[in-house]
PDB file of C-alpha atoms in Angstrom:
ATOM      1  CA  MET A   1      65.970 139.198 123.972  1.00 42.00           C
ATOM      2  CA  SER A   2      62.369 140.055 126.021  1.00 42.00           C
ATOM      3  CA  SER A   3      61.505 144.578 124.479  1.00 42.00           C
ATOM      4  CA  ASN A   4      61.781 144.901 128.538  1.00 43.00           C
ATOM      5  CA  ASN A   5      65.466 144.387 127.828  1.00 41.00           C
ATOM      6  CA  ILE A   6      65.477 145.961 125.360  1.00 44.00           C
ATOM      7  CA  LYS A   7      64.011 148.901 126.589  1.00 47.00           C
ATOM      8  CA  GLN A   8      66.266 148.402 129.951  1.00 52.00           C
ATOM      9  CA  GLY A   9      69.626 148.926 127.846  1.00 64.00           C
ATOM     10  CA  GLY A  10      68.599 152.225 125.892  1.00 82.00           C
ATOM     11  CA  LYS A  11      67.101 153.206 129.434  1.00 86.00           C
ATOM     12  CA  ALA A  12      70.476 152.383 130.888  1.00 84.00           C
ATOM     13  CA  PHE A  13      72.650 154.335 127.658  1.00 80.00           C
ATOM     14  CA  VAL A  14      70.171 157.268 127.810  1.00 85.00           C
ATOM     15  CA  ILE A  15      71.584 157.401 131.737  1.00 87.00           C
ATOM     16  CA  GLN A  16      75.198 156.244 131.196  1.00 84.00           C
ATOM     17  CA  LYS A  17      75.405 159.006 128.737  1.00 85.00           C
ATOM     18  CA  ALA A  18      73.638 162.089 130.793  1.00 88.00           C
ATOM     19  CA  GLN A  19      76.522 160.569 133.181  1.00 89.00           C
ATOM     20  CA  GLN A  20      79.586 161.646 131.081  1.00 89.00           C
ATOM     21  CA  GLU A  21      78.470 164.539 130.340  1.00 91.00           C
ATOM     22  CA  HIS A  22      77.912 165.742 133.770  1.00 93.00           C
ATOM     23  CA  ARG A  23      80.991 164.181 134.381  1.00 93.00           C
ATOM     24  CA  LEU A  24      82.665 166.773 131.243  1.00 94.00           C
ATOM     25  CA  GLU A  25      81.129 169.880 132.454  1.00 96.00           C
ATOM     26  CA  GLU A  26      82.703 168.872 135.330  1.00 96.00           C
ATOM     27  CA  VAL A  27      85.845 169.309 133.335  1.00 95.00           C
ATOM     28  CA  ASN A  28      84.997 171.962 131.266  1.00 96.00           C
ATOM     29  CA  LYS A  29      84.082 174.566 134.642  1.00 96.00           C
ATOM     30  CA  GLU A  30      87.457 173.751 135.515  1.00 96.00           C
ATOM     31  CA  PHE A  31      88.854 174.881 132.300  1.00 95.00           C
ATOM     32  CA  LEU A  32      86.774 178.012 132.454  1.00 95.00           C
ATOM     33  CA  LYS A  33      88.448 178.810 135.970  1.00 95.00           C
ATOM     34  CA  ASP A  34      91.690 178.117 134.764  1.00 94.00           C
ATOM     35  CA  GLU A  35      93.498 181.216 134.202  1.00 93.00           C
ATOM     36  CA  LYS A  36      95.769 179.970 131.721  1.00 91.00           C
ATOM     37  CA  TYR A  37      92.402 180.477 129.708  1.00 89.00           C
ATOM     38  CA  LYS A  38      91.457 183.475 130.567  1.00 88.00           C
ATOM     39  CA  ASP A  39      91.803 185.652 127.616  1.00 88.00           C
ATOM     40  CA  ASP A  40      90.966 182.719 124.797  1.00 86.00           C
ATOM     41  CA  GLU A  41      88.525 184.456 122.701  1.00 86.00           C
ATOM     42  CA  ASP A  42      84.763 181.993 123.108  1.00 88.00           C
ATOM     43  CA  LEU A  43      86.243 179.016 125.727  1.00 92.00           C
ATOM     44  CA  ASP A  44      82.535 178.588 126.564  1.00 91.00           C
ATOM     45  CA  LYS A  45      81.323 177.795 123.200  1.00 91.00           C
ATOM     46  CA  LYS A  46      84.605 176.082 122.744  1.00 90.00           C
ATOM     47  CA  LEU A  47      84.001 173.505 125.110  1.00 93.00           C
ATOM     48  CA  MET A  48      80.659 172.921 124.122  1.00 92.00           C
ATOM     49  CA  SER A  49      81.249 172.063 120.471  1.00 89.00           C
ATOM     50  CA  PHE A  50      84.602 170.280 122.188  1.00 88.00           C
ATOM     51  CA  LYS A  51      82.644 167.935 124.961  1.00 91.00           C
ATOM     52  CA  LYS A  52      79.822 167.321 122.075  1.00 89.00           C
ATOM     53  CA  LYS A  53      82.526 165.924 119.342  1.00 87.00           C
ATOM     54  CA  TYR A  54      84.498 164.162 121.977  1.00 90.00           C
ATOM     55  CA  MET A  55      81.321 162.010 123.141  1.00 90.00           C
ATOM     56  CA  GLU A  56      80.183 161.460 119.751  1.00 88.00           C
ATOM     57  CA  PHE A  57      83.155 159.648 119.844  1.00 89.00           C
ATOM     58  CA  ASP A  58      83.943 158.151 122.983  1.00 88.00           C
ATOM     59  CA  LEU A  59      82.639 154.388 121.423  1.00 80.00           C
ATOM     60  CA  ASN A  60      83.237 152.523 124.724  1.00 75.00           C
ATOM     61  CA  GLN A  61      81.237 155.055 126.797  1.00 76.00           C
ATOM     62  CA  GLN A  62      84.383 154.730 128.957  1.00 79.00           C
ATOM     63  CA  GLY A  63      85.559 158.655 129.191  1.00 81.00           C
ATOM     64  CA  GLU A  64      88.036 158.798 127.218  1.00 89.00           C
ATOM     65  CA  LEU A  65      88.994 158.336 123.576  1.00 90.00           C
ATOM     66  CA  ASP A  66      90.516 155.008 122.002  1.00 91.00           C
ATOM     67  CA  MET A  67      92.246 154.358 119.159  1.00 92.00           C
ATOM     68  CA  MET A  68      89.102 153.483 116.764  1.00 92.00           C
ATOM     69  CA  GLY A  69      87.309 156.833 118.108  1.00 91.00           C
ATOM     70  CA  LEU A  70      89.962 158.784 117.462  1.00 88.00           C
ATOM     71  CA  LYS A  71      90.309 156.229 113.923  1.00 90.00           C
ATOM     72  CA  LYS A  72      86.584 156.557 113.337  1.00 90.00           C
ATOM     73  CA  MET A  73      86.486 160.925 113.723  1.00 84.00           C
ATOM     74  CA  LEU A  74      89.495 160.950 111.950  1.00 82.00           C
ATOM     75  CA  GLU A  75      87.406 159.275 108.813  1.00 85.00           C
ATOM     76  CA  ASN A  76      84.427 161.316 109.224  1.00 83.00           C
ATOM     77  CA  LEU A  77      86.317 163.572 109.553  1.00 76.00           C
ATOM     78  CA  GLY A  78      88.010 162.671 106.248  1.00 79.00           C
ATOM     79  CA  ALA A  79      91.772 162.359 106.455  1.00 79.00           C
ATOM     80  CA  ALA A  80      91.818 158.477 107.510  1.00 83.00           C
ATOM     81  CA  LYS A  81      95.089 157.057 109.116  1.00 85.00           C
ATOM     82  CA  THR A  82      96.433 153.966 109.166  1.00 89.00           C
ATOM     83  CA  HIS A  83      96.491 152.099 112.959  1.00 91.00           C
ATOM     84  CA  LEU A  84      99.941 153.384 113.501  1.00 90.00           C
ATOM     85  CA  GLU A  85      99.716 156.965 112.595  1.00 87.00           C
ATOM     86  CA  VAL A  86      96.208 157.205 115.477  1.00 88.00           C
ATOM     87  CA  LYS A  87      98.814 154.953 118.244  1.00 89.00           C
ATOM     88  CA  LYS A  88     101.484 157.886 117.113  1.00 87.00           C
ATOM     89  CA  LEU A  89      98.695 160.826 117.308  1.00 85.00           C
ATOM     90  CA  ILE A  90      97.558 159.111 120.549  1.00 88.00           C
ATOM     91  CA  TYR A  91     101.615 158.395 121.926  1.00 89.00           C
ATOM     92  CA  GLU A  92     101.832 162.291 121.000  1.00 85.00           C
ATOM     93  CA  VAL A  93      98.729 163.701 123.351  1.00 85.00           C
ATOM     94  CA  THR A  94      99.105 161.937 126.007  1.00 88.00           C
ATOM     95  CA  GLY A  95     102.957 161.663 126.186  1.00 86.00           C
ATOM     96  CA  GLY A  96     103.427 158.379 126.075  1.00 88.00           C
ATOM     97  CA  LYS A  97     100.924 157.426 129.718  1.00 91.00           C
ATOM     98  CA  SER A  98      97.869 155.952 128.131  1.00 91.00           C
ATOM     99  CA  GLU A  99      96.721 154.489 125.202  1.00 92.00           C
ATOM    100  CA  ALA A 100      93.559 156.526 125.101  1.00 93.00           C
ATOM    101  CA  ILE A 101      92.582 160.035 125.611  1.00 92.00           C
ATOM    102  CA  SER A 102      91.181 161.712 128.477  1.00 92.00           C
ATOM    103  CA  TYR A 103      88.585 164.335 127.809  1.00 92.00           C
ATOM    104  CA  GLN A 104      91.291 166.867 129.737  1.00 92.00           C
ATOM    105  CA  ASP A 105      94.049 165.467 127.135  1.00 90.00           C
ATOM    106  CA  PHE A 106      91.841 166.554 124.293  1.00 86.00           C
ATOM    107  CA  VAL A 107      90.725 170.228 125.620  1.00 88.00           C
ATOM    108  CA  THR A 108      93.574 171.077 126.061  1.00 86.00           C
ATOM    109  CA  MET A 109      95.285 169.925 122.984  1.00 81.00           C
ATOM    110  CA  MET A 110      92.951 171.917 121.492  1.00 82.00           C
ATOM    111  CA  LEU A 111      93.131 175.083 123.264  1.00 83.00           C
ATOM    112  CA  GLY A 112      97.059 174.490 123.189  1.00 76.00           C
ATOM    113  CA  LYS A 113      98.613 176.912 121.285  1.00 58.00           C
ATOM    114  CA  ARG A 114     101.877 175.205 119.360  1.00 46.00           C
ATOM    115  CA  SER A 115     101.019 174.368 115.618  1.00 33.00           C
ATOM    116  CA  ALA A 116      99.358 171.211 115.145  1.00 43.00           C
ATOM    117  CA  ILE A 117      99.489 167.873 113.374  1.00 41.00           C
ATOM    118  CA  MET A 118      95.887 167.687 112.472  1.00 41.00           C
ATOM    119  CA  LYS A 119      93.317 171.107 112.063  1.00 39.00           C
ATOM    120  CA  LEU A 120      90.020 171.667 111.067  1.00 41.00           C
ATOM    121  CA  HIS A 121      88.865 174.734 108.914  1.00 34.00           C
ATOM    122  CA  VAL A 122      85.378 174.737 109.615  1.00 29.00           C
ATOM    123  CA  ALA A 123      84.703 177.376 107.103  1.00 28.00           C
ATOM    124  CA  ASN A 124      81.559 177.837 104.630  1.00 31.00           C
ATOM    125  CA  GLY A 125      80.783 173.991 105.613  1.00 35.00           C
ATOM    126  CA  ASP A 126      83.529 172.152 104.272  1.00 38.00           C
ATOM    127  CA  MET A 127      86.256 170.575 106.599  1.00 40.00           C
ATOM    128  CA  LYS A 128      89.579 170.225 105.474  1.00 43.00           C
ATOM    129  CA  LEU A 129      92.338 168.381 107.479  1.00 42.00           C
ATOM    130  CA  HIS A 130      95.932 170.057 107.036  1.00 43.00           C
ATOM    131  CA  SER A 131      98.726 169.000 108.191  1.00 41.00           C
ATOM    132  CA  SER A 132     101.855 170.351 110.375  1.00 40.00           C
ATOM    133  CA  GLY A 133     104.381 169.258 113.480  1.00 35.00           C
ATOM    134  CA  GLY A 134     104.001 169.556 116.836  1.00 35.00           C
ATOM    135  CA  ILE A 135     100.756 167.727 118.701  1.00 34.00           C
ATOM    136  CA  TRP A 136      97.207 167.688 116.893  1.00 41.00           C
ATOM    137  CA  ARG A 137      93.979 169.661 117.129  1.00 43.00           C
ATOM    138  CA  LEU A 138      90.840 169.313 115.543  1.00 43.00           C
ATOM    139  CA  LEU A 139      88.613 172.368 115.953  1.00 36.00           C
ATOM    140  CA  GLY A 140      84.933 172.937 116.322  1.00 39.00           C
ATOM    141  CA  ASP A 141      82.120 174.297 114.880  1.00 36.00           C
ATOM    142  CA  TYR A 142      83.995 177.635 114.040  1.00 32.00           C
ATOM    143  CA  GLN A 143      87.541 178.460 112.963  1.00 34.00           C
ATOM    144  CA  PHE A 144      90.401 179.123 114.524  1.00 31.00           C
ATOM    145  CA  VAL A 145      93.899 178.770 114.054  1.00 34.00           C
ATOM    146  CA  SER A 146      97.078 179.829 116.475  1.00 33.00           C
TER     147      SER A 146
END
């Protein structure tokens, strides 16, 4: 492979990531306008954190968190899950409509008021994953639990 092709690949990746970030930012703007979340403290900060985390694990660059991306995210958080467990999590979040989690579903899940299967507490630099019933939630750079 020539060095020109490598540069193009890198350039294309940067462009693709910028486009993805723009699309996710548009979704964030919709959440900021949504009356349902108007009283959510630090919503803008939360959305920025969610966007960053989502982009990191959108491995196929298709704007969705597929099984491998979610599996990698959970492993990164020290909560490795089996293929079947990850599949069940995706099913619960999407209602069985998809095999991947869209960014909108991801944010809705993260902002959800119901009890969560997964809760990430980031306190004193330690990440701890706790389980409970309901939909799952991974929290960003600060602690907030319903």
